[in-house]
């Protein structure tokens, strides 16, 4: 019986294949007169492909504009926040290829981020009240600047969820420092930098008692406070210095995005706020929900901050200490004329300085205009005390009409604005799902052939655009050329990958004065929700391809004290402490056998002694939750208690050579 079945199978297979063949042949006959399917276009027949795929001239233009022949490199690099992945994405423009994900707030095993002593120490810098937090909600990356222009040296990023900031060194694209703001539970308007990166700005978000102490929500007005923090950046050390950093106490509004002044407005900082209604929620107690309670007033307050004066007050010892952090109280701010409020319509979100530093552009989420303020007029109003009164916390309110330059009707749900090199601004319209291009007027309008402060054009994007970015579009010298719309979700744009949809980055061509913006590329982001992106000319980056010296400690950017040289491999036991000195080289670890006893404390130093570009090794150790990435020249240390006995094989987790599978060893833990 069994044999017969086996014989019958090939026969039925042949009959089946014949049947499929006949059907296919019939189908081919029927479609013979129609356009050829792509697979039947001869290789090299470009016109045939265009016809077969039904591409329009615009499609072909977009393809030609973004395609990178193999080996050719992108003109621009985007640094995108990774949203609630806690990381940063590095993307080439115009190809929109993902080049790297940088581990920041979230352990990232493939790059060994959070598994070695060195990287764990960086993550531990972001402990919140003694507790390790293994994720973040990154929002606003900020490239370091010199004289208001990107200098390609550092990148900063915030964690909205835990009020933290991180410093990334752009020589090796690795995170070097994470700090928790001890005063706040959340932030949003960070990170932004001042024109020479002396200060990294962290704008607040949800008001709470300073120092994260407890206070009843019934005591909101008296006990809850807003906050903007100025972290002092030490460029030489490549670190923020918390001891020289300070915050300013603010009324319990919800501070949002900030931008630093530049050129004529250098030394000043402008931050939006919403919920100046001081709604405290509580629908369960018949209070209006936040969304209604926080949107009642027609105007909220831009916070106009004299940062130079504030820093001087801190130097003069006028700050108090809360949770060990320097804070200038509202009283000190008011006594010394550091803080002013500027009415801004309506539930504002983005505030963006024009490239010449002359005008602040504000978008009110519930107002179809962008509102443009003249900084010179603001200075005059402050000097002449052209105020309409004070808020409940004693902060002077500048007369709106005295400083207003223009309002441009751009469309529904304006959020963020960037600039190009032709005198245009670009504002994202969340509700319209469009990008508005409008011309700058006033003193900024010189470059511009169009009339002042006028909407020029709107281009639909797909869809719900949040931030947008133009090439170097928030610096003193924007490049124009490319713009990317950061759209929330991507319904109908890509193959469905389940109910959690990717986000969509859309690349637009904005080169050419006054011409129509053209859509060039859709890029799905299948990881977190990137909020903001900055785009830098690629040739401004000076990135190492291998570490400068074998035995390098990337966290401290110098040769490691724990570097292990070839020939110096050893295992040293001192009581229950076992210290392993290991090298990695194609294609072996040395030693290949590590024998210890259960209960030993293990300190394991590994140095990748190769410095060829293609010689990264991994180090995977099962059951102990360890994976390292040892880039060429890198030295690292890991430490753990051997609390599990057994036989464990460590191996190299990067395919480094033909004999990569042989790059392994035995970790023998005796009971
Ligand atoms: S936000 S979509 Cu976190 Cu910058 Cu405006
Ligand atoms: Cu080293 Cu694989």
Tab-separated table of C-alpha atoms in Angstrom, residues 116-490:
chain	number	residue	atom	x	y	z
A	116	UNK	CA	28.923	46.500	29.168
A	117	UNK	CA	30.029	48.340	32.299
A	118	UNK	CA	30.794	51.444	30.282
A	119	UNK	CA	27.473	51.682	28.450
A	120	UNK	CA	25.504	50.611	31.529
A	121	UNK	CA	27.086	53.514	33.406
A	122	UNK	CA	25.783	55.938	30.752
A	123	UNK	CA	22.256	54.512	30.999
A	124	UNK	CA	22.489	54.636	34.793
A	125	UNK	CA	23.169	58.382	34.535
A	126	UNK	CA	19.499	58.563	33.581
A	127	UNK	CA	18.189	56.706	36.619
A	128	UNK	CA	15.030	58.290	37.922
A	129	UNK	CA	15.018	58.528	41.689
A	130	UNK	CA	17.421	55.624	41.916
A	131	UNK	CA	15.527	53.437	39.508
A	132	UNK	CA	16.814	52.196	36.135
A	133	UNK	CA	14.497	53.203	33.323
A	134	UNK	CA	15.007	51.193	30.160
A	135	UNK	CA	13.169	53.247	27.591
A	136	UNK	CA	12.575	56.844	26.600
A	137	UNK	CA	10.295	58.971	24.443
A	138	UNK	CA	12.685	60.964	22.316
A	139	UNK	CA	11.280	64.100	20.699
A	140	UNK	CA	13.704	66.771	19.573
A	141	UNK	CA	17.212	66.103	18.339
A	142	UNK	CA	19.490	69.160	18.266
A	143	UNK	CA	22.750	69.312	16.357
A	144	UNK	CA	25.498	71.337	17.982
A	145	UNK	CA	26.050	74.768	16.462
A	146	UNK	CA	28.866	77.220	16.052
A	147	UNK	CA	27.753	80.783	15.295
A	148	UNK	CA	24.252	79.503	14.627
A	149	UNK	CA	25.282	76.917	12.042
A	150	UNK	CA	25.517	73.155	12.451
A	151	UNK	CA	29.103	72.137	13.189
A	152	UNK	CA	28.622	68.379	13.000
A	153	UNK	CA	30.170	67.563	16.388
A	154	UNK	CA	27.409	66.623	18.822
A	155	UNK	CA	23.765	65.692	18.910
A	156	UNK	CA	21.435	66.175	21.863
A	157	UNK	CA	18.061	64.552	22.445
A	158	UNK	CA	15.416	64.611	25.157
A	159	UNK	CA	13.234	61.951	26.753
A	160	UNK	CA	9.816	63.478	27.236
A	161	UNK	CA	8.543	60.718	29.491
A	162	UNK	CA	11.228	61.033	32.132
A	163	UNK	CA	12.579	64.543	31.643
A	164	UNK	CA	16.025	63.455	30.554
A	165	UNK	CA	18.594	64.692	28.077
A	166	UNK	CA	21.342	62.797	26.267
A	167	UNK	CA	24.576	63.751	24.517
A	168	UNK	CA	25.751	61.852	21.413
A	169	UNK	CA	29.277	62.281	20.035
A	170	UNK	CA	29.171	62.433	16.239
A	171	UNK	CA	32.711	61.091	15.837
A	172	UNK	CA	31.403	57.607	16.559
A	173	UNK	CA	27.615	58.141	16.695
A	174	UNK	CA	27.396	56.824	20.256
A	175	UNK	CA	25.657	58.177	23.316
A	176	UNK	CA	28.063	59.506	25.934
A	177	UNK	CA	25.870	60.962	28.615
A	178	UNK	CA	22.327	60.736	29.930
A	179	UNK	CA	21.044	63.036	32.661
A	180	UNK	CA	17.787	63.065	34.550
A	181	UNK	CA	16.335	66.440	35.428
A	182	UNK	CA	15.709	66.061	39.163
A	183	UNK	CA	13.145	68.870	39.163
A	184	UNK	CA	10.616	67.547	36.669
A	185	UNK	CA	8.718	64.431	35.713
A	186	UNK	CA	8.291	65.313	32.042
A	187	UNK	CA	9.658	67.644	29.412
A	188	UNK	CA	8.897	68.391	25.796
A	189	UNK	CA	10.505	71.528	24.407
A	190	UNK	CA	13.964	70.047	24.376
A	191	UNK	CA	16.483	69.769	23.144
A	192	UNK	CA	17.342	73.041	21.465
A	193	UNK	CA	20.744	74.705	21.578
A	194	UNK	CA	21.969	78.272	21.710
A	195	UNK	CA	23.995	79.456	18.678
A	196	UNK	CA	27.350	78.374	20.134
A	197	UNK	CA	25.985	75.377	22.048
A	198	UNK	CA	26.803	76.900	25.411
A	199	UNK	CA	23.354	75.897	26.605
A	200	UNK	CA	21.120	72.963	25.850
A	201	UNK	CA	17.527	74.028	26.423
A	202	UNK	CA	15.008	71.645	27.933
A	203	UNK	CA	11.524	73.137	27.845
A	204	UNK	CA	8.988	71.762	30.271
A	205	UNK	CA	5.641	70.144	29.762
A	206	UNK	CA	3.165	69.061	32.416
A	207	UNK	CA	3.320	71.258	35.507
A	208	UNK	CA	4.098	69.469	38.770
A	209	UNK	CA	5.680	70.352	42.099
A	210	UNK	CA	9.377	71.133	41.515
A	211	UNK	CA	11.653	68.327	42.613
A	212	UNK	CA	8.861	65.826	41.919
A	213	UNK	CA	7.576	66.093	45.501
A	214	UNK	CA	3.953	65.290	46.287
A	215	UNK	CA	1.307	67.994	46.471
A	216	UNK	CA	-2.455	67.683	46.203
A	217	UNK	CA	-3.885	68.588	42.803
A	218	UNK	CA	-6.317	70.853	44.697
A	219	UNK	CA	-3.264	73.009	45.469
A	220	UNK	CA	-2.315	73.284	41.809
A	221	UNK	CA	-2.008	77.080	41.627
A	222	UNK	CA	0.171	77.323	44.725
A	223	UNK	CA	2.255	74.171	44.586
A	224	UNK	CA	2.578	73.138	40.946
A	225	UNK	CA	5.084	74.855	38.690
A	226	UNK	CA	6.302	75.029	35.131
A	227	UNK	CA	9.954	74.842	34.228
A	228	UNK	CA	12.555	75.541	31.592
A	229	UNK	CA	16.042	74.151	32.172
A	230	UNK	CA	19.337	75.360	30.742
A	231	UNK	CA	21.963	72.647	30.714
A	232	UNK	CA	25.520	73.971	30.501
A	233	UNK	CA	27.430	72.190	27.761
A	234	UNK	CA	31.200	71.821	28.086
A	235	UNK	CA	32.359	71.360	24.521
A	236	UNK	CA	35.917	70.403	25.491
A	237	UNK	CA	34.709	67.622	27.762
A	238	UNK	CA	31.887	66.702	25.394
A	239	UNK	CA	29.576	66.621	28.396
A	240	UNK	CA	26.835	68.617	30.036
A	241	UNK	CA	27.937	69.962	33.407
A	242	UNK	CA	24.966	69.642	35.794
A	243	UNK	CA	26.709	71.717	38.462
A	244	UNK	CA	26.758	74.751	36.154
A	245	UNK	CA	23.263	74.137	34.794
A	246	UNK	CA	20.138	75.823	36.095
A	247	UNK	CA	16.387	76.015	35.702
A	248	UNK	CA	13.864	78.813	35.952
A	249	UNK	CA	10.687	78.419	37.955
A	250	UNK	CA	7.586	79.267	35.916
A	251	UNK	CA	3.843	79.522	36.512
A	252	UNK	CA	2.041	76.200	36.238
A	253	UNK	CA	1.279	76.532	32.544
A	254	UNK	CA	2.358	73.730	30.273
A	255	UNK	CA	5.537	74.977	28.631
A	256	UNK	CA	6.135	73.506	25.232
A	257	UNK	CA	8.645	74.058	22.455
A	258	UNK	CA	11.437	76.601	22.658
A	259	UNK	CA	13.816	78.176	20.217
A	260	UNK	CA	16.981	80.105	20.961
A	261	UNK	CA	17.500	83.562	19.576
A	262	UNK	CA	20.339	84.076	17.112
A	263	UNK	CA	22.259	86.977	15.614
A	264	UNK	CA	20.166	90.044	16.631
A	265	UNK	CA	18.217	87.996	19.190
A	266	UNK	CA	21.212	86.027	20.515
A	267	UNK	CA	21.053	85.635	24.275
A	268	UNK	CA	17.261	85.336	24.362
A	269	UNK	CA	15.093	82.228	24.437
A	270	UNK	CA	11.462	81.900	23.371
A	271	UNK	CA	9.218	79.131	24.683
A	272	UNK	CA	5.568	78.452	24.004
A	273	UNK	CA	3.065	77.411	26.580
A	274	UNK	CA	-0.468	76.125	26.567
A	275	UNK	CA	-2.963	75.415	29.309
A	276	UNK	CA	-2.542	78.912	30.696
A	277	UNK	CA	-6.105	78.158	31.861
A	278	UNK	CA	-4.462	75.941	34.483
A	279	UNK	CA	-6.963	73.172	33.833
A	280	UNK	CA	-6.324	70.232	36.096
A	281	UNK	CA	-8.478	67.597	34.434
A	282	UNK	CA	-10.766	65.369	36.433
A	283	UNK	CA	-13.670	64.386	34.195
A	284	UNK	CA	-14.583	61.818	36.837
A	285	UNK	CA	-15.328	64.762	39.170
A	286	UNK	CA	-17.368	66.579	36.494
A	287	UNK	CA	-14.507	68.894	35.570
A	288	UNK	CA	-14.013	69.666	31.879
A	289	UNK	CA	-11.597	67.254	30.224
A	290	UNK	CA	-8.091	68.584	29.649
A	291	UNK	CA	-8.669	68.974	25.919
A	292	UNK	CA	-11.516	71.425	26.566
A	293	UNK	CA	-10.272	72.932	29.820
A	294	UNK	CA	-6.877	73.724	28.348
A	295	UNK	CA	-8.300	75.351	25.192
A	296	UNK	CA	-10.658	77.997	26.569
A	297	UNK	CA	-8.570	81.109	26.222
A	298	UNK	CA	-7.885	82.737	22.881
A	299	UNK	CA	-4.339	83.521	23.876
A	300	UNK	CA	-1.618	81.644	25.707
A	301	UNK	CA	1.805	83.017	26.556
A	302	UNK	CA	5.075	82.865	24.745
A	303	UNK	CA	7.767	83.017	27.424
A	304	UNK	CA	10.385	85.579	26.424
A	305	UNK	CA	13.477	84.808	28.491
A	306	UNK	CA	16.597	86.923	28.842
A	307	UNK	CA	19.002	83.994	29.119
A	308	UNK	CA	22.127	86.156	29.445
A	309	UNK	CA	20.640	87.945	32.419
A	310	UNK	CA	19.432	84.684	33.958
A	311	UNK	CA	22.899	83.109	33.652
A	312	UNK	CA	24.438	86.183	35.263
A	313	UNK	CA	22.021	85.927	38.197
A	314	UNK	CA	23.072	82.322	38.716
A	315	UNK	CA	26.743	83.369	38.651
A	316	UNK	CA	25.878	86.045	41.205
A	317	UNK	CA	24.515	83.393	43.560
A	318	UNK	CA	20.847	84.282	43.148
A	319	UNK	CA	19.737	80.677	42.521
A	320	UNK	CA	18.332	78.421	45.193
A	321	UNK	CA	18.953	74.710	45.307
A	322	UNK	CA	16.155	72.194	44.824
A	323	UNK	CA	17.163	68.533	44.762
A	324	UNK	CA	20.753	69.764	44.350
A	325	UNK	CA	19.868	71.699	41.170
A	326	UNK	CA	20.138	75.477	40.785
A	327	UNK	CA	16.776	77.203	40.324
A	328	UNK	CA	15.967	80.868	39.782
A	329	UNK	CA	12.656	81.514	41.500
A	330	UNK	CA	9.821	83.413	39.868
A	331	UNK	CA	10.424	86.133	42.418
A	332	UNK	CA	14.039	86.569	41.307
A	333	UNK	CA	12.989	86.490	37.643
A	334	UNK	CA	10.374	89.185	38.197
A	335	UNK	CA	12.624	91.388	40.333
A	336	UNK	CA	15.325	91.348	37.693
A	337	UNK	CA	13.312	91.532	34.479
A	338	UNK	CA	14.300	88.127	33.125
A	339	UNK	CA	10.883	86.891	32.021
A	340	UNK	CA	8.093	88.412	29.919
A	341	UNK	CA	4.920	86.971	28.479
A	342	UNK	CA	3.807	87.576	24.945
A	343	UNK	CA	0.209	86.626	24.046
A	344	UNK	CA	0.044	84.016	21.306
A	345	UNK	CA	-3.001	82.458	19.646
A	346	UNK	CA	-4.342	79.725	20.223
A	347	UNK	CA	-2.979	76.589	21.889
A	348	UNK	CA	0.401	77.327	20.292
A	349	UNK	CA	2.810	74.552	19.450
A	350	UNK	CA	5.899	75.497	17.448
A	351	UNK	CA	7.991	78.631	17.857
A	352	UNK	CA	10.711	79.104	15.256
A	353	UNK	CA	13.174	81.942	14.709
A	354	UNK	CA	13.744	83.202	11.168
A	355	UNK	CA	17.324	82.585	9.945
A	356	UNK	CA	18.299	86.213	10.584
A	357	UNK	CA	17.093	85.977	14.186
A	358	UNK	CA	14.716	88.864	13.624
A	359	UNK	CA	11.259	87.263	13.862
A	360	UNK	CA	9.603	84.620	15.993
A	361	UNK	CA	7.069	82.516	14.119
A	362	UNK	CA	4.366	80.867	16.199
A	363	UNK	CA	1.762	78.332	15.130
A	364	UNK	CA	-1.455	78.049	17.123
A	365	UNK	CA	-2.889	74.579	16.727
A	366	UNK	CA	-6.409	76.014	16.764
A	367	UNK	CA	-5.667	79.101	14.683
A	368	UNK	CA	-5.291	79.002	10.882
A	369	UNK	CA	-2.512	81.614	10.938
A	370	UNK	CA	1.114	81.695	11.724
A	371	UNK	CA	1.801	84.712	13.887
A	372	UNK	CA	5.035	86.597	13.324
A	373	UNK	CA	6.566	88.798	16.032
A	374	UNK	CA	9.333	91.307	15.512
A	375	UNK	CA	12.089	90.825	18.074
A	376	UNK	CA	13.236	94.437	17.723
A	377	UNK	CA	9.750	95.598	18.654
A	378	UNK	CA	9.743	93.177	21.593
A	379	UNK	CA	12.968	94.721	22.879
A	380	UNK	CA	11.526	98.202	22.470
A	381	UNK	CA	8.316	97.196	24.245
A	382	UNK	CA	10.275	95.746	27.162
A	383	UNK	CA	12.426	98.870	27.453
A	384	UNK	CA	9.368	101.164	27.264
A	385	UNK	CA	7.325	98.847	29.505
A	386	UNK	CA	4.586	98.581	26.904
A	387	UNK	CA	2.749	96.028	29.001
A	388	UNK	CA	-0.959	95.313	29.274
A	389	UNK	CA	-0.650	94.028	32.833
A	390	UNK	CA	0.746	91.082	34.707
A	391	UNK	CA	-0.349	87.482	34.988
A	392	UNK	CA	-1.330	85.962	38.350
A	393	UNK	CA	2.320	85.240	39.077
A	394	UNK	CA	3.542	88.779	38.533
A	395	UNK	CA	5.029	88.314	35.076
A	396	UNK	CA	4.635	91.370	32.786
A	397	UNK	CA	2.527	90.790	29.670
A	398	UNK	CA	3.826	92.526	26.547
A	399	UNK	CA	1.253	94.336	24.411
A	400	UNK	CA	0.494	91.973	21.510
A	401	UNK	CA	-0.321	94.725	19.023
A	402	UNK	CA	2.889	96.591	19.756
A	403	UNK	CA	5.119	93.720	18.642
A	404	UNK	CA	3.049	91.889	16.036
A	405	UNK	CA	4.669	91.939	12.612
A	406	UNK	CA	2.247	89.839	10.570
A	407	UNK	CA	-0.252	87.029	10.559
A	408	UNK	CA	-0.284	84.749	7.548
A	409	UNK	CA	-3.266	82.521	6.956
A	410	UNK	CA	-1.707	79.173	6.085
A	411	UNK	CA	-4.424	76.609	6.827
A	412	UNK	CA	-5.734	74.329	9.510
A	413	UNK	CA	-3.683	72.956	12.355
A	414	UNK	CA	-0.328	74.687	11.802
A	415	UNK	CA	2.425	73.181	13.944
A	416	UNK	CA	6.034	73.795	12.953
A	417	UNK	CA	8.001	76.051	10.622
A	418	UNK	CA	11.330	75.719	8.816
A	419	UNK	CA	13.144	77.943	6.350
A	420	UNK	CA	15.020	77.751	3.054
A	421	UNK	CA	17.706	79.848	1.370
A	422	UNK	CA	15.280	81.714	-0.916
A	423	UNK	CA	13.304	83.657	1.654
A	424	UNK	CA	10.522	81.126	2.172
A	425	UNK	CA	9.124	79.503	5.259
A	426	UNK	CA	7.413	76.111	5.374
A	427	UNK	CA	4.753	75.298	7.930
A	428	UNK	CA	3.288	71.875	8.614
A	429	UNK	CA	-0.534	71.744	8.691
A	430	UNK	CA	-1.693	68.804	10.752
A	431	UNK	CA	-5.429	69.089	10.037
A	432	UNK	CA	-5.027	70.011	6.380
A	433	UNK	CA	-2.380	67.302	5.917
A	434	UNK	CA	-0.356	69.740	3.887
A	435	UNK	CA	2.803	71.803	3.853
A	436	UNK	CA	2.360	75.550	3.359
A	437	UNK	CA	5.094	77.561	1.695
A	438	UNK	CA	4.951	81.253	2.480
A	439	UNK	CA	7.241	84.141	1.843
A	440	UNK	CA	9.065	86.095	4.486
A	441	UNK	CA	8.576	89.812	4.568
A	442	UNK	CA	9.984	92.645	6.629
A	443	UNK	CA	13.721	92.660	7.146
A	444	UNK	CA	13.854	88.911	6.368
A	445	UNK	CA	12.193	89.341	3.003
A	446	UNK	CA	15.171	90.686	1.057
A	447	UNK	CA	15.893	87.431	-0.731
A	448	UNK	CA	12.334	87.102	-1.682
A	449	UNK	CA	10.811	88.051	-5.014
A	450	UNK	CA	7.269	87.627	-3.643
A	451	UNK	CA	5.209	90.145	-1.706
A	452	UNK	CA	5.694	90.246	2.054
A	453	UNK	CA	4.370	87.619	4.438
A	454	UNK	CA	2.223	85.805	1.896
A	455	UNK	CA	1.075	82.252	1.422
A	456	UNK	CA	2.571	81.067	-1.856
A	457	UNK	CA	1.599	77.455	-2.209
A	458	UNK	CA	0.289	74.411	-0.398
A	459	UNK	CA	1.212	70.832	-1.113
A	460	UNK	CA	-0.749	67.900	0.271
A	461	UNK	CA	1.168	65.269	2.191
A	462	UNK	CA	0.058	61.893	3.412
A	463	UNK	CA	-0.955	62.597	6.123
A	464	UNK	CA	-1.351	64.214	9.586
A	465	UNK	CA	1.985	65.934	9.309
A	466	UNK	CA	3.646	66.837	12.602
A	467	UNK	CA	7.107	68.279	12.299
A	468	UNK	CA	8.838	69.011	9.052
A	469	UNK	CA	12.463	69.650	8.309
A	470	UNK	CA	14.264	71.502	5.545
A	471	UNK	CA	17.973	71.053	4.933
A	472	UNK	CA	19.697	72.972	7.752
A	473	UNK	CA	16.309	74.699	7.940
A	474	UNK	CA	16.590	76.081	11.480
A	475	UNK	CA	20.093	77.528	11.210
A	476	UNK	CA	21.343	80.985	10.243
A	477	UNK	CA	22.020	79.664	6.720
A	478	UNK	CA	19.438	77.150	5.530
A	479	UNK	CA	20.195	75.173	2.367
A	480	UNK	CA	16.730	74.684	0.872
A	481	UNK	CA	16.684	71.875	-1.674
A	482	UNK	CA	14.979	69.154	0.379
A	483	UNK	CA	12.136	69.094	2.849
A	484	UNK	CA	10.832	66.099	4.754
A	485	UNK	CA	7.292	65.949	6.153
A	486	UNK	CA	7.070	63.733	9.230
A	487	UNK	CA	3.620	62.215	8.918
A	488	UNK	CA	1.833	60.343	11.652
A	489	UNK	CA	0.907	56.862	10.494
A	490	UNK	CA	0.781	55.941	6.901
